[in-house]
Amino acid sequence: MGGGVSFPVVPLSRDRVVLVTGGNTGLGYEAAKHIAMMGASVVIACRSQTRATQAIQRMNEEFRASKEAGTLPEGISQTGSLAVDFMELDLASLKSTMAFIEAFKASGRKLHVLLCNAGVAMLPRGFTEDGHETMFQVNYLGHFLIIAHLVPTMKTSGSDCRIIFTSSQAHMYSEREFRESKVKAEDPAVYGRMLNYGTSKLFQIHHMFCLSRRLKGTDISVTCLHPGIVRTEVTRSFTDSTALAAMFGTFRMLGFTKTPLQGATTLIDAAVNTVWRGVSDVYLMDCKPSSTHSCARNQEYQEKVWKYSLECLKNYLPEDVVDSLEGRS
Ligand SMILES: NC(=O)c1ccc[n+]([C@@H]2O[C@H](COP(=O)([O-])OP(=O)(O)OC[C@H]3O[C@@H](n4cnc5c(N)ncnc54)[C@H](OP(=O)(O)O)[C@@H]3O)[C@@H](O)[C@H]2O)c1
């Protein structure tokens, strides 16, 4: 699978809870479906109830069809249906993100794996209702808020908890050093669709390093990954750009692109493979540790972005949440 890359089938307990943001299509869909087929309870957090409900229906239909055809991989239970639920989450709205967090906490669920996957790519310059550049908020800041509030739940959920970021090689084309005016996309003349997308993906890698420093001694590991160049709906946001559409078309023509399942292989592996238990600070590509740009590993840059994120979210992060996040309580 994916150029010879594959993930192991790991029987998972129904008590193991896996949260996948953006699980209704693309990489998130494949990850949610395959992890649910291994037995876990999966929550897909999505902005559209209709799309999420249709996705859950399709997952169950595909599961049933594979059972009937006898094509389920060895180790997958042949009985029962998938435990996949939907919860509403619009990462472009901090209010919606907070409502999701409150609903998740109120559900009393544990949380073992948090797959920060939802994202948008290479958008033209635009802003969310909270005034942040859209890719910065959807890909990075919204997930920061979820993690800040749900880490306490993960700390009490049991063993082998994992936070995983679907980052991207596009982080190589980012703004290297944190500059507030660039993150805020203040100047349309220096805004770049690739540059700002890459920066949001770089910030996820910074986030991994910052979090894992603070989560040392807990049973929560933090990893990042690049899925490859994958033929998902991600391209819908750049069909208006001849240059971006041509770039993706060329990759496709040259055979550099992957199917959604091939791309999701690294996500699924990071979520279930026992070899990653307790492993943090790795950037995975084709299920193997790979190297990041040196700016991603710069601790001074990482901590600047962390501090700025806390500032952006100050109205949504009570003192006790920050204390817990910083390991002070
Ligand atoms: N495809 C690639 O080549 C590639 C390469 C590197 C990294 N990635 C990363 O992989 C991740 C998944 O992308 P994909 O390729 O699977 O793309 P996709 O097919 O477009 O899926 C993206 C998912 O994110 C969700 N999403 C977008 N905006 C959201 C919002 N405001 N609130 C909540 N959910 C939102 C989408 O929901 P809707 O369906 O409602 O829009 C969808 O479920 C992204 O973080 C992307 O940056 C992709």
Short mmCIF file of N, CA, C and O in Angstrom, two decimals, residues 94-197:
data_model
loop_
_atom_site.label_atom_id
_atom_site.label_comp_id
_atom_site.label_asym_id
_atom_site.label_seq_id
_atom_site.Cartn_x
_atom_site.Cartn_y
_atom_site.Cartn_z
N LEU A 94 -13.85 30.09 16.73
CA LEU A 94 -13.42 29.69 18.09
C LEU A 94 -14.63 29.38 18.95
O LEU A 94 -14.58 28.54 19.84
N LYS A 95 -15.77 30.07 18.66
CA LYS A 95 -16.99 29.80 19.41
C LYS A 95 -17.45 28.35 19.13
O LYS A 95 -17.78 27.61 20.07
N SER A 96 -17.45 27.96 17.88
CA SER A 96 -17.84 26.59 17.53
C SER A 96 -16.84 25.59 18.13
O SER A 96 -17.23 24.52 18.62
N THR A 97 -15.56 25.94 18.08
CA THR A 97 -14.54 25.03 18.62
C THR A 97 -14.75 24.84 20.12
O THR A 97 -14.65 23.72 20.63
N MET A 98 -15.07 25.94 20.82
CA MET A 98 -15.34 25.84 22.27
C MET A 98 -16.58 24.99 22.52
O MET A 98 -16.61 24.19 23.46
N ALA A 99 -17.62 25.17 21.68
CA ALA A 99 -18.87 24.39 21.87
C ALA A 99 -18.57 22.91 21.67
O ALA A 99 -19.09 22.05 22.40
N PHE A 100 -17.71 22.61 20.69
CA PHE A 100 -17.33 21.21 20.47
C PHE A 100 -16.60 20.66 21.72
O PHE A 100 -16.90 19.57 22.20
N ILE A 101 -15.66 21.45 22.24
CA ILE A 101 -14.88 21.01 23.41
C ILE A 101 -15.83 20.73 24.59
O ILE A 101 -15.73 19.69 25.25
N GLU A 102 -16.77 21.66 24.81
CA GLU A 102 -17.71 21.48 25.93
C GLU A 102 -18.55 20.22 25.70
O GLU A 102 -18.79 19.45 26.63
N ALA A 103 -19.01 20.02 24.46
CA ALA A 103 -19.84 18.83 24.17
C ALA A 103 -19.03 17.55 24.35
O ALA A 103 -19.53 16.56 24.87
N PHE A 104 -17.77 17.59 23.93
CA PHE A 104 -16.94 16.38 24.08
C PHE A 104 -16.75 16.07 25.56
O PHE A 104 -16.91 14.93 26.00
N LYS A 105 -16.44 17.11 26.34
CA LYS A 105 -16.22 16.89 27.78
C LYS A 105 -17.51 16.39 28.43
O LYS A 105 -17.50 15.48 29.25
N ALA A 106 -18.64 17.00 28.05
CA ALA A 106 -19.94 16.63 28.65
C ALA A 106 -20.33 15.19 28.30
O ALA A 106 -21.10 14.56 29.03
N SER A 107 -19.80 14.68 27.19
CA SER A 107 -20.18 13.31 26.78
C SER A 107 -19.55 12.27 27.72
O SER A 107 -19.92 11.10 27.69
N GLY A 108 -18.56 12.70 28.52
CA GLY A 108 -17.92 11.79 29.47
C GLY A 108 -16.98 10.79 28.81
O GLY A 108 -16.50 9.86 29.45
N ARG A 109 -16.71 11.01 27.53
CA ARG A 109 -15.80 10.09 26.83
C ARG A 109 -14.38 10.23 27.35
O ARG A 109 -13.96 11.31 27.75
N LYS A 110 -13.63 9.13 27.26
CA LYS A 110 -12.19 9.20 27.42
C LYS A 110 -11.62 9.68 26.08
O LYS A 110 -12.36 9.77 25.09
N LEU A 111 -10.33 9.95 26.05
CA LEU A 111 -9.70 10.29 24.77
C LEU A 111 -8.28 9.72 24.73
O LEU A 111 -7.42 10.10 25.54
N HIS A 112 -8.08 8.78 23.83
CA HIS A 112 -6.76 8.13 23.73
C HIS A 112 -5.94 8.64 22.55
O HIS A 112 -4.73 8.77 22.66
N VAL A 113 -6.61 8.88 21.43
CA VAL A 113 -5.86 9.35 20.25
C VAL A 113 -6.58 10.57 19.68
O VAL A 113 -7.78 10.53 19.42
N LEU A 114 -5.83 11.63 19.50
CA LEU A 114 -6.38 12.86 18.91
C LEU A 114 -5.63 13.10 17.60
O LEU A 114 -4.44 13.40 17.61
N LEU A 115 -6.35 12.91 16.53
CA LEU A 115 -5.76 13.08 15.20
C LEU A 115 -6.15 14.45 14.66
O LEU A 115 -7.29 14.65 14.20
N CYS A 116 -5.21 15.40 14.75
CA CYS A 116 -5.47 16.78 14.31
C CYS A 116 -5.25 16.81 12.80
O CYS A 116 -4.12 17.04 12.33
N ASN A 117 -6.30 16.56 12.07
CA ASN A 117 -6.17 16.31 10.64
C ASN A 117 -6.87 17.34 9.75
O ASN A 117 -6.40 17.64 8.66
N ALA A 118 -8.00 17.88 10.21
CA ALA A 118 -8.78 18.78 9.35
C ALA A 118 -7.89 19.93 8.88
O ALA A 118 -7.06 20.44 9.63
N GLY A 119 -8.10 20.32 7.64
CA GLY A 119 -7.29 21.43 7.15
C GLY A 119 -7.75 21.95 5.82
O GLY A 119 -8.52 21.31 5.10
N VAL A 120 -7.27 23.13 5.53
CA VAL A 120 -7.51 23.76 4.22
C VAL A 120 -6.16 24.20 3.69
O VAL A 120 -5.25 24.53 4.46
N ALA A 121 -6.03 24.19 2.36
CA ALA A 121 -4.72 24.44 1.78
C ALA A 121 -4.74 25.55 0.74
O ALA A 121 -5.65 25.62 -0.09
N MET A 122 -3.71 26.36 0.81
CA MET A 122 -3.41 27.35 -0.23
C MET A 122 -4.59 28.23 -0.60
O MET A 122 -4.87 28.47 -1.79
N LEU A 123 -5.27 28.69 0.42
CA LEU A 123 -6.41 29.59 0.21
C LEU A 123 -5.92 30.98 -0.17
O LEU A 123 -4.86 31.42 0.28
N PRO A 124 -6.74 31.72 -0.94
CA PRO A 124 -6.42 33.14 -1.10
C PRO A 124 -6.56 33.83 0.26
O PRO A 124 -7.21 33.29 1.16
N ARG A 125 -5.96 35.01 0.39
CA ARG A 125 -5.98 35.72 1.68
C ARG A 125 -7.41 35.91 2.16
O ARG A 125 -8.27 36.42 1.43
N GLY A 126 -7.67 35.47 3.39
CA GLY A 126 -9.01 35.61 3.96
C GLY A 126 -8.94 35.43 5.47
O GLY A 126 -7.94 34.94 5.99
N PHE A 127 -10.02 35.81 6.13
CA PHE A 127 -10.00 35.84 7.59
C PHE A 127 -11.23 35.16 8.17
O PHE A 127 -12.30 35.17 7.56
N THR A 128 -11.07 34.59 9.35
CA THR A 128 -12.19 33.94 10.02
C THR A 128 -13.01 34.98 10.77
O THR A 128 -12.60 36.15 10.88
N GLU A 129 -14.12 34.54 11.35
CA GLU A 129 -14.95 35.47 12.13
C GLU A 129 -14.19 36.00 13.35
O GLU A 129 -14.54 37.01 13.92
N ASP A 130 -13.11 35.28 13.75
CA ASP A 130 -12.30 35.73 14.88
C ASP A 130 -11.18 36.67 14.46
O ASP A 130 -10.39 37.12 15.31
N GLY A 131 -11.08 36.91 13.17
CA GLY A 131 -10.10 37.87 12.67
C GLY A 131 -8.73 37.28 12.36
O GLY A 131 -7.79 38.01 12.06
N HIS A 132 -8.61 35.94 12.44
CA HIS A 132 -7.32 35.32 12.11
C HIS A 132 -7.30 34.89 10.65
O HIS A 132 -8.35 34.56 10.07
N GLU A 133 -6.09 34.86 10.07
CA GLU A 133 -5.94 34.34 8.71
C GLU A 133 -6.49 32.90 8.73
O GLU A 133 -6.21 32.13 9.66
N THR A 134 -7.28 32.55 7.73
CA THR A 134 -8.07 31.30 7.81
C THR A 134 -7.22 30.04 8.00
O THR A 134 -7.53 29.20 8.85
N MET A 135 -6.15 29.89 7.23
CA MET A 135 -5.37 28.64 7.35
C MET A 135 -4.67 28.56 8.69
O MET A 135 -4.54 27.48 9.28
N PHE A 136 -4.24 29.72 9.20
CA PHE A 136 -3.61 29.75 10.53
C PHE A 136 -4.58 29.21 11.58
O PHE A 136 -4.23 28.39 12.42
N GLN A 137 -5.84 29.66 11.49
CA GLN A 137 -6.81 29.23 12.52
C GLN A 137 -7.29 27.79 12.31
O GLN A 137 -7.32 26.99 13.25
N VAL A 138 -7.69 27.46 11.07
CA VAL A 138 -8.28 26.11 10.84
C VAL A 138 -7.22 25.02 11.04
O VAL A 138 -7.46 24.02 11.72
N ASN A 139 -6.04 25.22 10.45
CA ASN A 139 -5.04 24.15 10.50
C ASN A 139 -4.33 24.09 11.84
O ASN A 139 -3.99 23.00 12.31
N TYR A 140 -4.13 25.25 12.46
CA TYR A 140 -3.27 25.28 13.63
C TYR A 140 -3.97 25.72 14.93
O TYR A 140 -4.09 24.96 15.88
N LEU A 141 -4.46 26.97 14.94
CA LEU A 141 -4.92 27.57 16.21
C LEU A 141 -6.12 26.84 16.82
O LEU A 141 -6.20 26.65 18.03
N GLY A 142 -7.06 26.45 15.97
CA GLY A 142 -8.25 25.73 16.46
C GLY A 142 -7.86 24.42 17.14
O GLY A 142 -8.39 24.05 18.19
N HIS A 143 -6.88 23.73 16.53
CA HIS A 143 -6.40 22.48 17.15
C HIS A 143 -5.67 22.77 18.46
O HIS A 143 -5.74 21.97 19.40
N PHE A 144 -4.99 23.92 18.53
CA PHE A 144 -4.29 24.31 19.77
C PHE A 144 -5.32 24.40 20.90
O PHE A 144 -5.11 23.91 22.02
N LEU A 145 -6.46 25.03 20.58
CA LEU A 145 -7.50 25.22 21.61
C LEU A 145 -8.07 23.86 22.07
O LEU A 145 -8.25 23.63 23.27
N ILE A 146 -8.32 22.99 21.12
CA ILE A 146 -8.85 21.65 21.46
C ILE A 146 -7.86 20.92 22.37
O ILE A 146 -8.23 20.36 23.41
N ILE A 147 -6.60 20.94 21.98
CA ILE A 147 -5.58 20.22 22.75
C ILE A 147 -5.49 20.80 24.16
O ILE A 147 -5.46 20.07 25.16
N ALA A 148 -5.46 22.14 24.24
CA ALA A 148 -5.33 22.77 25.57
C ALA A 148 -6.43 22.30 26.51
O ALA A 148 -6.18 22.02 27.69
N HIS A 149 -7.64 22.17 25.98
CA HIS A 149 -8.77 21.78 26.84
C HIS A 149 -8.89 20.27 27.03
O HIS A 149 -9.49 19.84 28.01
N LEU A 150 -8.38 19.49 26.08
CA LEU A 150 -8.61 18.04 26.20
C LEU A 150 -7.41 17.25 26.73
O LEU A 150 -7.55 16.06 27.04
N VAL A 151 -6.26 17.91 26.88
CA VAL A 151 -5.12 17.21 27.47
C VAL A 151 -5.47 16.67 28.87
O VAL A 151 -5.14 15.52 29.18
N PRO A 152 -6.18 17.44 29.72
CA PRO A 152 -6.53 16.86 31.03
C PRO A 152 -7.35 15.57 30.89
O PRO A 152 -7.15 14.63 31.65
N THR A 153 -8.25 15.52 29.91
CA THR A 153 -9.01 14.28 29.68
C THR A 153 -8.07 13.15 29.26
O THR A 153 -8.19 12.01 29.73
N MET A 154 -7.12 13.48 28.39
CA MET A 154 -6.17 12.45 27.94
C MET A 154 -5.32 11.95 29.09
O MET A 154 -5.02 10.76 29.20
N LYS A 155 -4.96 12.87 29.99
CA LYS A 155 -4.09 12.48 31.11
C LYS A 155 -4.76 11.45 32.01
O LYS A 155 -4.09 10.68 32.68
N THR A 156 -6.11 11.45 32.03
CA THR A 156 -6.81 10.51 32.91
C THR A 156 -7.48 9.38 32.12
O THR A 156 -8.32 8.66 32.64
N SER A 157 -7.12 9.23 30.85
CA SER A 157 -7.81 8.23 30.02
C SER A 157 -7.16 6.86 30.05
O SER A 157 -7.74 5.89 29.56
N GLY A 158 -5.95 6.79 30.56
CA GLY A 158 -5.28 5.49 30.59
C GLY A 158 -3.99 5.55 29.81
O GLY A 158 -3.45 6.63 29.55
N SER A 159 -3.52 4.37 29.41
CA SER A 159 -2.18 4.32 28.85
C SER A 159 -2.14 4.57 27.34
O SER A 159 -3.16 4.49 26.65
N ASP A 160 -0.96 4.88 26.89
CA ASP A 160 -0.66 5.02 25.46
C ASP A 160 -1.59 5.99 24.73
O ASP A 160 -2.29 5.61 23.80
N CYS A 161 -1.60 7.23 25.19
CA CYS A 161 -2.38 8.26 24.49
C CYS A 161 -1.48 8.96 23.47
O CYS A 161 -0.27 9.08 23.69
N ARG A 162 -2.10 9.40 22.39
CA ARG A 162 -1.29 9.96 21.29
C ARG A 162 -1.96 11.20 20.70
O ARG A 162 -3.17 11.18 20.43
N ILE A 163 -1.16 12.22 20.48
CA ILE A 163 -1.63 13.39 19.71
C ILE A 163 -0.84 13.37 18.40
O ILE A 163 0.40 13.25 18.42
N ILE A 164 -1.56 13.44 17.30
CA ILE A 164 -0.91 13.31 15.99
C ILE A 164 -1.36 14.49 15.10
O ILE A 164 -2.55 14.77 15.00
N PHE A 165 -0.40 15.13 14.48
CA PHE A 165 -0.71 16.25 13.58
C PHE A 165 -0.48 15.84 12.13
O PHE A 165 0.61 15.39 11.79
N THR A 166 -1.49 16.05 11.29
CA THR A 166 -1.26 15.89 9.86
C THR A 166 -0.65 17.19 9.36
O THR A 166 -1.34 18.15 9.05
N SER A 167 0.67 17.20 9.34
CA SER A 167 1.39 18.39 8.87
C SER A 167 1.66 18.22 7.36
O SER A 167 0.87 17.57 6.66
N SER A 168 2.75 18.77 6.88
CA SER A 168 3.00 18.67 5.44
C SER A 168 4.44 19.08 5.13
O SER A 168 5.03 19.92 5.82
N GLN A 169 4.95 18.53 4.03
CA GLN A 169 6.25 18.97 3.52
C GLN A 169 6.20 20.43 3.10
O GLN A 169 7.23 21.08 2.94
N ALA A 170 4.97 20.95 2.94
CA ALA A 170 4.82 22.37 2.59
C ALA A 170 5.44 23.26 3.68
O ALA A 170 5.68 24.44 3.44
N HIS A 171 5.72 22.68 4.86
CA HIS A 171 6.35 23.51 5.91
C HIS A 171 7.72 24.00 5.46
O HIS A 171 8.25 24.97 5.98
N MET A 172 8.29 23.30 4.45
CA MET A 172 9.61 23.71 3.92
C MET A 172 9.51 25.07 3.22
O MET A 172 10.51 25.73 3.02
N TYR A 173 8.29 25.42 2.76
CA TYR A 173 8.12 26.67 2.01
C TYR A 173 7.48 27.75 2.88
O TYR A 173 6.78 28.62 2.41
N SER A 174 7.70 27.66 4.19
CA SER A 174 7.05 28.57 5.12
C SER A 174 7.90 29.81 5.38
O SER A 174 9.07 29.87 4.98
N GLU A 175 7.29 30.73 6.09
CA GLU A 175 8.03 31.85 6.67
C GLU A 175 8.89 31.22 7.77
O GLU A 175 8.37 30.61 8.70
N ARG A 176 10.22 31.32 7.66
CA ARG A 176 11.09 30.57 8.58
C ARG A 176 10.92 30.98 10.04
O ARG A 176 10.68 30.17 10.91
N GLU A 177 11.05 32.28 10.27
CA GLU A 177 11.01 32.77 11.66
C GLU A 177 9.67 33.45 11.89
O GLU A 177 9.15 34.13 11.00
N PHE A 178 9.12 33.27 13.09
CA PHE A 178 7.82 33.84 13.42
C PHE A 178 7.82 35.37 13.27
O PHE A 178 8.65 36.05 13.86
N ARG A 179 6.90 35.86 12.47
CA ARG A 179 6.69 37.32 12.37
C ARG A 179 5.20 37.57 12.45
O ARG A 179 4.44 37.12 11.59
N GLU A 180 4.81 38.29 13.49
CA GLU A 180 3.38 38.47 13.76
C GLU A 180 2.63 39.07 12.57
O GLU A 180 1.54 38.61 12.22
N SER A 181 3.24 40.07 11.93
CA SER A 181 2.52 40.74 10.83
C SER A 181 2.25 39.77 9.68
O SER A 181 1.23 39.85 9.01
N LYS A 182 3.19 38.83 9.45
CA LYS A 182 3.00 37.84 8.37
C LYS A 182 1.91 36.84 8.75
O LYS A 182 1.09 36.46 7.93
N VAL A 183 1.92 36.42 10.03
CA VAL A 183 0.90 35.46 10.48
C VAL A 183 -0.48 36.09 10.40
O VAL A 183 -1.47 35.45 10.05
N LYS A 184 -0.51 37.38 10.67
CA LYS A 184 -1.79 38.10 10.62
C LYS A 184 -2.18 38.46 9.18
O LYS A 184 -3.26 39.01 8.96
N ALA A 185 -1.29 38.19 8.26
CA ALA A 185 -1.52 38.48 6.83
C ALA A 185 -1.93 39.93 6.64
O ALA A 185 -2.87 40.24 5.89
N GLU A 186 -1.21 40.81 7.36
CA GLU A 186 -1.59 42.24 7.34
C GLU A 186 -1.41 42.86 5.96
O GLU A 186 -2.22 43.65 5.52
N ASP A 187 -0.33 42.46 5.28
CA ASP A 187 -0.01 43.10 4.01
C ASP A 187 -0.34 42.16 2.85
O ASP A 187 0.34 41.13 2.67
N PRO A 188 -1.37 42.50 2.06
CA PRO A 188 -1.74 41.61 0.94
C PRO A 188 -0.57 41.38 -0.02
O PRO A 188 -0.48 40.33 -0.65
N ALA A 189 0.35 42.35 -0.08
CA ALA A 189 1.45 42.24 -1.06
C ALA A 189 2.43 41.13 -0.67
O ALA A 189 3.12 40.57 -1.54
N VAL A 190 2.51 40.78 0.62
CA VAL A 190 3.47 39.73 0.99
C VAL A 190 2.77 38.42 1.39
O VAL A 190 3.41 37.47 1.81
N TYR A 191 1.43 38.40 1.26
CA TYR A 191 0.71 37.16 1.55
C TYR A 191 0.99 36.17 0.42
O TYR A 191 1.00 36.52 -0.75
N GLY A 192 1.26 34.93 0.79
CA GLY A 192 1.47 33.90 -0.24
C GLY A 192 0.62 32.69 0.09
O GLY A 192 0.62 32.25 1.24
N ARG A 193 -0.08 32.17 -0.88
CA ARG A 193 -0.96 31.02 -0.60
C ARG A 193 -0.14 29.83 -0.11
O ARG A 193 -0.51 29.15 0.84
N MET A 194 0.97 29.57 -0.77
CA MET A 194 1.84 28.46 -0.34
C MET A 194 2.58 28.84 0.95
O MET A 194 2.69 28.04 1.87
N LEU A 195 3.06 30.10 0.98
CA LEU A 195 3.84 30.55 2.14
C LEU A 195 3.01 30.47 3.44
O LEU A 195 3.47 29.94 4.45
N ASN A 196 1.79 30.98 3.39
CA ASN A 196 0.97 30.98 4.60
C ASN A 196 0.46 29.58 4.95
O ASN A 196 0.34 29.24 6.13
N TYR A 197 0.18 28.77 3.91
CA TYR A 197 -0.19 27.37 4.19
C TYR A 197 0.99 26.67 4.85
O TYR A 197 0.85 26.02 5.90
#
